[in-house]
PDB file of C-alpha atoms in Angstrom:
ATOM      1  CA  THR L   1      -8.334  12.147  24.825  1.00 85.00           C
ATOM      2  CA  TYR L   2     -11.389  12.950  22.724  1.00 93.00           C
ATOM      3  CA  GLY L   3     -11.948  14.268  19.221  1.00 94.00           C
ATOM      4  CA  LEU L   4     -15.107  15.576  17.586  1.00 92.00           C
ATOM      5  CA  LEU L   5     -15.852  16.636  14.026  1.00 90.00           C
ATOM      6  CA  THR L   6     -19.106  18.331  12.949  1.00 90.00           C
ATOM      7  CA  GLU L   7     -20.085  18.931   9.372  1.00 88.00           C
ATOM      8  CA  ILE L   8     -21.478  22.365   8.603  1.00 86.00           C
ATOM      9  CA  PRO L   9     -23.391  22.139   5.364  1.00 84.00           C
ATOM     10  CA  ASP L  10     -24.591  25.149   3.459  1.00 80.00           C
ATOM     11  CA  THR L  11     -28.251  26.242   3.361  1.00 78.00           C
ATOM     12  CA  ARG L  12     -29.051  23.496   0.747  1.00 82.00           C
ATOM     13  CA  GLY L  13     -28.142  20.715   3.167  1.00 86.00           C
ATOM     14  CA  ALA L  14     -30.723  19.016   5.344  1.00 91.00           C
ATOM     15  CA  LEU L  15     -28.416  16.487   7.054  1.00 92.00           C
ATOM     16  CA  ALA L  16     -24.998  16.735   8.675  1.00 93.00           C
ATOM     17  CA  ARG L  17     -22.485  14.102   9.841  1.00 94.00           C
ATOM     18  CA  GLU L  18     -20.816  14.100  13.189  1.00 95.00           C
ATOM     19  CA  LEU L  19     -17.759  11.952  13.840  1.00 97.00           C
ATOM     20  CA  ASP L  20     -16.185  11.468  17.229  1.00 97.00           C
ATOM     21  CA  GLY L  21     -13.730   9.175  18.925  1.00 97.00           C
ATOM     22  CA  SER L  22     -11.882   8.666  22.173  1.00 96.00           C
ATOM     23  CA  ARG L  23      -8.400   7.158  22.655  1.00 95.00           C
ATOM     24  CA  GLY L  24      -8.850   3.432  22.927  1.00 96.00           C
ATOM     25  CA  GLY L  25     -12.613   3.702  22.680  1.00 96.00           C
ATOM     26  CA  GLY L  26     -13.150   3.629  18.909  1.00 97.00           C
ATOM     27  CA  ALA L  27     -14.930   6.079  16.599  1.00 98.00           C
ATOM     28  CA  ARG L  28     -18.587   6.670  15.822  1.00 97.00           C
ATOM     29  CA  VAL L  29     -20.523   8.530  13.098  1.00 97.00           C
ATOM     30  CA  ARG L  30     -23.989  10.136  13.415  1.00 96.00           C
ATOM     31  CA  LEU L  31     -26.261  11.601  10.795  1.00 95.00           C
ATOM     32  CA  ARG L  32     -28.231  14.509  12.200  1.00 93.00           C
ATOM     33  CA  ASP L  33     -31.327  16.196  10.756  1.00 93.00           C
ATOM     34  CA  LEU L  34     -30.655  19.907  10.800  1.00 90.00           C
ATOM     35  CA  GLY L  35     -34.332  20.846  10.862  1.00 88.00           C
ATOM     36  CA  THR L  36     -35.296  18.828  13.964  1.00 92.00           C
ATOM     37  CA  ASP L  37     -31.809  18.220  15.461  1.00 91.00           C
ATOM     38  CA  ALA L  38     -32.768  14.520  15.637  1.00 94.00           C
ATOM     39  CA  ILE L  39     -30.191  11.790  15.037  1.00 95.00           C
ATOM     40  CA  VAL L  40     -31.298   9.902  11.904  1.00 94.00           C
ATOM     41  CA  ARG L  41     -28.673   7.195  12.009  1.00 95.00           C
ATOM     42  CA  GLU L  42     -25.611   6.349  14.095  1.00 96.00           C
ATOM     43  CA  GLY L  43     -23.075   3.583  14.459  1.00 97.00           C
ATOM     44  CA  ALA L  44     -19.469   2.603  14.771  1.00 98.00           C
ATOM     45  CA  LEU L  45     -17.010   4.099  12.267  1.00 97.00           C
ATOM     46  CA  ARG L  46     -14.481   1.537  11.067  1.00 97.00           C
ATOM     47  CA  SER L  47     -12.114   1.564   8.095  1.00 97.00           C
ATOM     48  CA  ASP L  48     -12.336  -1.344   5.714  1.00 96.00           C
ATOM     49  CA  GLU L  49      -9.441  -3.812   5.293  1.00 95.00           C
ATOM     50  CA  GLU L  50      -9.113  -3.575   1.497  1.00 95.00           C
ATOM     51  CA  ARG L  51      -5.573  -3.135   0.255  1.00 96.00           C
ATOM     52  CA  ARG L  52      -6.592  -0.884  -2.564  1.00 94.00           C
ATOM     53  CA  LEU L  53      -3.844   1.197  -4.141  1.00 97.00           C
ATOM     54  CA  ASP L  54      -5.800   2.676  -7.040  1.00 96.00           C
ATOM     55  CA  ARG L  55      -9.437   3.442  -8.005  1.00 96.00           C
ATOM     56  CA  GLY L  56      -9.832   6.239  -5.525  1.00 96.00           C
ATOM     57  CA  TYR L  57      -8.610   9.604  -4.174  1.00 97.00           C
ATOM     58  CA  PHE L  58      -4.968   9.768  -3.113  1.00 97.00           C
ATOM     59  CA  PRO L  59      -4.326  13.548  -2.847  1.00 97.00           C
ATOM     60  CA  PHE L  60      -1.057  15.242  -2.070  1.00 97.00           C
ATOM     61  CA  PHE L  61      -1.892  18.697  -0.816  1.00 94.00           C
ATOM     62  CA  GLY L  62      -0.211  21.756  -2.420  1.00 90.00           C
ATOM     63  CA  TYR L  63      -2.226  24.946  -2.384  1.00 88.00           C
ATOM     64  CA  HIS L  64       0.512  27.555  -2.805  1.00 84.00           C
ATOM     65  CA  PRO L  65       1.373  28.099  -6.502  1.00 85.00           C
ATOM     66  CA  ALA L  66       5.114  28.275  -5.832  1.00 83.00           C
ATOM     67  CA  SER L  67       5.247  24.938  -3.923  1.00 84.00           C
ATOM     68  CA  ARG L  68       2.773  23.073  -6.131  1.00 87.00           C
ATOM     69  CA  PRO L  69       5.314  21.890  -8.673  1.00 89.00           C
ATOM     70  CA  VAL L  70       7.446  20.257  -5.974  1.00 89.00           C
ATOM     71  CA  VAL L  71       4.343  18.654  -4.413  1.00 92.00           C
ATOM     72  CA  GLN L  72       3.330  17.304  -7.814  1.00 93.00           C
ATOM     73  CA  THR L  73       6.801  15.953  -8.485  1.00 93.00           C
ATOM     74  CA  LEU L  74       6.630  14.202  -5.158  1.00 94.00           C
ATOM     75  CA  CYS L  75       3.223  12.760  -5.926  1.00 96.00           C
ATOM     76  CA  SER L  76       4.289  11.612  -9.375  1.00 96.00           C
ATOM     77  CA  ASP L  77       7.426   9.916  -8.068  1.00 96.00           C
ATOM     78  CA  VAL L  78       5.434   8.048  -5.392  1.00 97.00           C
ATOM     79  CA  VAL L  79       2.925   6.883  -8.014  1.00 97.00           C
ATOM     80  CA  ARG L  80       5.740   5.770 -10.352  1.00 96.00           C
ATOM     81  CA  ARG L  81       7.489   3.819  -7.599  1.00 97.00           C
ATOM     82  CA  LEU L  82       4.273   2.248  -6.480  1.00 96.00           C
ATOM     83  CA  GLY L  83       3.487   1.235 -10.079  1.00 95.00           C
ATOM     84  CA  ASP L  84       6.918  -0.355 -10.546  1.00 96.00           C
ATOM     85  CA  ALA L  85       6.384  -2.377  -7.360  1.00 96.00           C
ATOM     86  CA  GLU L  86       2.702  -3.187  -8.092  1.00 95.00           C
ATOM     87  CA  PRO L  87       2.331  -3.534 -11.894  1.00 95.00           C
ATOM     88  CA  SER L  88      -1.385  -4.275 -11.579  1.00 96.00           C
ATOM     89  CA  ILE L  89      -2.089  -0.747 -10.407  1.00 95.00           C
ATOM     90  CA  ASP L  90      -3.761   1.625 -12.880  1.00 96.00           C
ATOM     91  CA  PRO L  91      -2.206   5.095 -12.243  1.00 93.00           C
ATOM     92  CA  SER L  92      -5.026   6.790 -14.204  1.00 94.00           C
ATOM     93  CA  THR L  93      -7.422   5.873 -11.384  1.00 96.00           C
ATOM     94  CA  LEU L  94      -5.484   7.672  -8.651  1.00 96.00           C
ATOM     95  CA  PHE L  95      -7.384  10.911  -8.352  1.00 96.00           C
ATOM     96  CA  ASP L  96      -6.556  14.277  -6.730  1.00 95.00           C
ATOM     97  CA  ASP L  97      -8.777  16.462  -4.617  1.00 95.00           C
ATOM     98  CA  GLN L  98      -7.396  19.714  -3.174  1.00 93.00           C
ATOM     99  CA  TYR L  99      -9.888  20.036  -0.282  1.00 90.00           C
ATOM    100  CA  ILE L 100      -8.669  22.970   1.884  1.00 88.00           C
ATOM    101  CA  SER L 101      -9.504  21.571   5.303  1.00 92.00           C
ATOM    102  CA  SER L 102      -7.199  19.327   7.300  1.00 93.00           C
ATOM    103  CA  ALA L 103     -10.075  18.084   9.486  1.00 94.00           C
ATOM    104  CA  GLY L 104     -12.246  17.551   6.442  1.00 94.00           C
ATOM    105  CA  GLN L 105      -9.496  15.529   4.712  1.00 95.00           C
ATOM    106  CA  LEU L 106      -9.179  13.282   7.705  1.00 97.00           C
ATOM    107  CA  ALA L 107     -12.927  12.867   7.940  1.00 96.00           C
ATOM    108  CA  LEU L 108     -13.024  11.763   4.304  1.00 96.00           C
ATOM    109  CA  LEU L 109     -10.129   9.401   5.021  1.00 97.00           C
ATOM    110  CA  ALA L 110     -11.989   7.784   7.922  1.00 97.00           C
ATOM    111  CA  LEU L 111     -15.167   7.498   5.878  1.00 96.00           C
ATOM    112  CA  GLY L 112     -13.255   5.809   3.032  1.00 96.00           C
ATOM    113  CA  HIS L 113     -13.769   8.543   0.429  1.00 96.00           C
ATOM    114  CA  TYR L 114     -10.036   9.129   0.463  1.00 97.00           C
ATOM    115  CA  ARG L 115      -7.700   6.109   0.427  1.00 98.00           C
ATOM    116  CA  ALA L 116      -4.550   8.113   1.312  1.00 98.00           C
ATOM    117  CA  ILE L 117      -3.557  11.713   1.937  1.00 98.00           C
ATOM    118  CA  VAL L 118      -0.158  13.381   2.171  1.00 98.00           C
ATOM    119  CA  ASP L 119       0.385  16.915   3.582  1.00 96.00           C
ATOM    120  CA  ALA L 120       4.087  17.697   3.219  1.00 94.00           C
ATOM    121  CA  ARG L 121       3.732  21.461   2.990  1.00 91.00           C
ATOM    122  CA  THR L 122       6.202  22.214   5.796  1.00 90.00           C
ATOM    123  CA  THR L 123       8.865  19.971   4.403  1.00 89.00           C
ATOM    124  CA  VAL L 124       8.348  21.230   0.821  1.00 87.00           C
ATOM    125  CA  GLY L 125       8.334  24.829   1.942  1.00 84.00           C
ATOM    126  CA  GLU L 126      11.691  24.318   3.733  1.00 82.00           C
ATOM    127  CA  ARG L 127      13.082  22.761   0.574  1.00 77.00           C
ATOM    128  CA  THR L 128      11.884  25.514  -1.761  1.00 76.00           C
ATOM    129  CA  GLY L 129      12.392  28.408   0.595  1.00 79.00           C
ATOM    130  CA  VAL L 130       8.815  29.493  -0.153  1.00 75.00           C
ATOM    131  CA  ALA L 131       6.719  30.452   2.901  1.00 73.00           C
ATOM    132  CA  THR L 132       3.357  28.747   2.758  1.00 79.00           C
ATOM    133  CA  GLN L 133       0.464  27.971   5.027  1.00 85.00           C
ATOM    134  CA  THR L 134       0.694  24.607   6.796  1.00 90.00           C
ATOM    135  CA  ALA L 135      -1.542  22.447   8.919  1.00 93.00           C
ATOM    136  CA  LYS L 136      -1.417  23.307  12.645  1.00 94.00           C
ATOM    137  CA  PRO L 137      -2.307  21.090  15.612  1.00 95.00           C
ATOM    138  CA  TYR L 138      -5.643  22.896  16.256  1.00 92.00           C
ATOM    139  CA  ASP L 139      -6.557  22.191  12.583  1.00 90.00           C
ATOM    140  CA  MET L 140      -6.173  18.478  12.744  1.00 94.00           C
ATOM    141  CA  ALA L 141      -5.461  16.987  16.163  1.00 95.00           C
ATOM    142  CA  GLY L 142      -9.094  15.977  16.928  1.00 95.00           C
ATOM    143  CA  ALA L 143      -9.671  14.761  13.447  1.00 96.00           C
ATOM    144  CA  ALA L 144      -6.484  12.666  13.463  1.00 97.00           C
ATOM    145  CA  LEU L 145      -7.639  10.973  16.675  1.00 97.00           C
ATOM    146  CA  VAL L 146     -11.045  10.158  15.197  1.00 97.00           C
ATOM    147  CA  ALA L 147      -9.399   8.697  11.999  1.00 98.00           C
ATOM    148  CA  GLN L 148      -6.946   6.665  14.054  1.00 98.00           C
ATOM    149  CA  GLU L 149      -9.736   5.277  16.229  1.00 98.00           C
ATOM    150  CA  ALA L 150     -11.602   4.369  13.062  1.00 98.00           C
ATOM    151  CA  GLY L 151      -8.663   2.220  12.043  1.00 98.00           C
ATOM    152  CA  CYS L 152      -6.780   4.640   9.771  1.00 98.00           C
ATOM    153  CA  ALA L 153      -3.034   5.119   9.958  1.00 98.00           C
ATOM    154  CA  VAL L 154      -2.262   8.834  10.521  1.00 98.00           C
ATOM    155  CA  VAL L 155       1.449   9.320  10.958  1.00 98.00           C
ATOM    156  CA  ARG L 156       4.489  11.504  10.251  1.00 96.00           C
ATOM    157  CA  LEU L 157       5.810  11.429   6.679  1.00 96.00           C
ATOM    158  CA  ASP L 158       8.438   8.862   7.768  1.00 94.00           C
ATOM    159  CA  GLY L 159       5.869   6.632   9.377  1.00 96.00           C
ATOM    160  CA  ASP L 160       6.633   7.535  12.967  1.00 96.00           C
ATOM    161  CA  ALA L 161       3.873   8.426  15.376  1.00 96.00           C
ATOM    162  CA  LEU L 162       2.589  12.014  15.358  1.00 94.00           C
ATOM    163  CA  ALA L 163       3.717  14.123  18.322  1.00 92.00           C
ATOM    164  CA  PHE L 164       3.176  17.839  18.736  1.00 93.00           C
ATOM    165  CA  PRO L 165       2.006  20.416  21.265  1.00 94.00           C
ATOM    166  CA  ILE L 166      -1.648  21.320  21.022  1.00 92.00           C
ATOM    167  CA  ASP L 167      -1.342  24.884  19.845  1.00 94.00           C
ATOM    168  CA  ALA L 168      -2.207  27.108  16.892  1.00 93.00           C
ATOM    169  CA  GLU L 169       1.335  27.654  15.633  1.00 93.00           C
ATOM    170  CA  THR L 170       3.324  24.483  15.244  1.00 94.00           C
ATOM    171  CA  PRO L 171       3.574  23.312  11.602  1.00 93.00           C
ATOM    172  CA  VAL L 172       2.507  19.700  11.129  1.00 95.00           C
ATOM    173  CA  ASP L 173       3.220  17.470   8.181  1.00 95.00           C
ATOM    174  CA  PHE L 174       1.389  14.174   8.146  1.00 97.00           C
ATOM    175  CA  ALA L 175       0.385  11.254   5.975  1.00 98.00           C
ATOM    176  CA  GLY L 176      -2.919   9.350   6.347  1.00 98.00           C
ATOM    177  CA  PHE L 177      -4.002   6.014   5.010  1.00 98.00           C
ATOM    178  CA  HIS L 178      -7.450   4.427   5.168  1.00 98.00           C
ATOM    179  CA  ASN L 179      -6.013   1.256   6.756  1.00 98.00           C
ATOM    180  CA  ALA L 180      -2.691  -0.302   7.829  1.00 97.00           C
ATOM    181  CA  ALA L 181      -2.307  -2.378   4.640  1.00 97.00           C
ATOM    182  CA  THR L 182      -2.454   0.731   2.437  1.00 97.00           C
ATOM    183  CA  ALA L 183       0.025   2.482   4.730  1.00 98.00           C
ATOM    184  CA  ASP L 184       2.471  -0.404   4.603  1.00 97.00           C
ATOM    185  CA  ALA L 185       2.329  -0.412   0.808  1.00 97.00           C
ATOM    186  CA  ILE L 186       2.770   3.325   0.218  1.00 98.00           C
ATOM    187  CA  LEU L 187       4.990   4.637   3.056  1.00 97.00           C
ATOM    188  CA  PRO L 188       8.266   3.092   1.736  1.00 97.00           C
ATOM    189  CA  HIS L 189       7.712   4.764  -1.619  1.00 97.00           C
ATOM    190  CA  LEU L 190       6.877   8.077  -0.016  1.00 96.00           C
ATOM    191  CA  GLY L 191      10.142   7.906   1.955  1.00 94.00           C
ATOM    192  CA  ALA L 192      12.137   7.068  -1.191  1.00 95.00           C
ATOM    193  CA  ALA L 193      10.508   9.894  -3.127  1.00 94.00           C
ATOM    194  CA  LEU L 194      11.292  12.388  -0.279  1.00 92.00           C
ATOM    195  CA  ASP L 195      14.890  11.192  -0.321  1.00 90.00           C
ATOM    196  CA  ALA L 196      15.092  11.631  -4.074  1.00 90.00           C
ATOM    197  CA  LEU L 197      13.929  15.251  -3.665  1.00 84.00           C
ATOM    198  CA  GLY L 198      16.624  15.768  -1.036  1.00 79.00           C
ATOM    199  CA  VAL L 199      13.890  16.278   1.563  1.00 69.00           C
ATOM    200  CA  ARG L 200      13.794  14.977   5.064  1.00 63.00           C
ATOM    201  CA  PRO L 201      10.527  15.254   7.028  1.00 61.00           C
ATOM    202  CA  SER L 202      10.526  18.172   9.391  1.00 53.00           C
ATOM    203  CA  ARG L 203      11.008  17.289  13.019  1.00 53.00           C
ATOM    204  CA  ARG L 204       9.667  20.547  14.393  1.00 48.00           C
ATOM    205  CA  GLU L 205       6.239  19.210  15.258  1.00 42.00           C
ATOM    206  CA  SER L 206       7.808  16.829  17.828  1.00 39.00           C
ATOM    207  CA  ASP L 207      10.257  19.253  19.440  1.00 36.00           C
TER     208      ASP L 207
END
């Protein structure tokens, strides 16, 4: 199994990153000069081991106006529970970034620009009854593999392994964490916050 991500900058960009990974073979990142097509720099892509639960981007994705209040309630509850468990955390340094690209989100996670991401749009849509766009396997399967091979945890909302057919239709909820230590710290609070909302992670992606 192989995944490839290619950055497509606008006309102001001179360099582009390429990330790829194969199951069990790790992940790599290359910086390519768009003018000459030469590879400027390349090397292994590995997540760091820092158990950092603040001072970074921890976005919960909610693009549809009708579902956004529920997504923000979920995010706020996770942050509150995390703060109660880890009093040294500064919640004012947990930043949002509504980047509308599942593959791009996972690339930023692997590169360490995001520390955690949560895409619960399917589950939230089912709770609110509001139809909304969701991530699909073709959006994020390759990027999820690259992030996992870089050392990130990319899992279902309940922490189980992702499993879905490779198609363009199946809704996929997922959570991603820059490393296992961050996942272990946040996942229990995400589960408790989903329970408090009366939401159970959708199982459709593994049917």
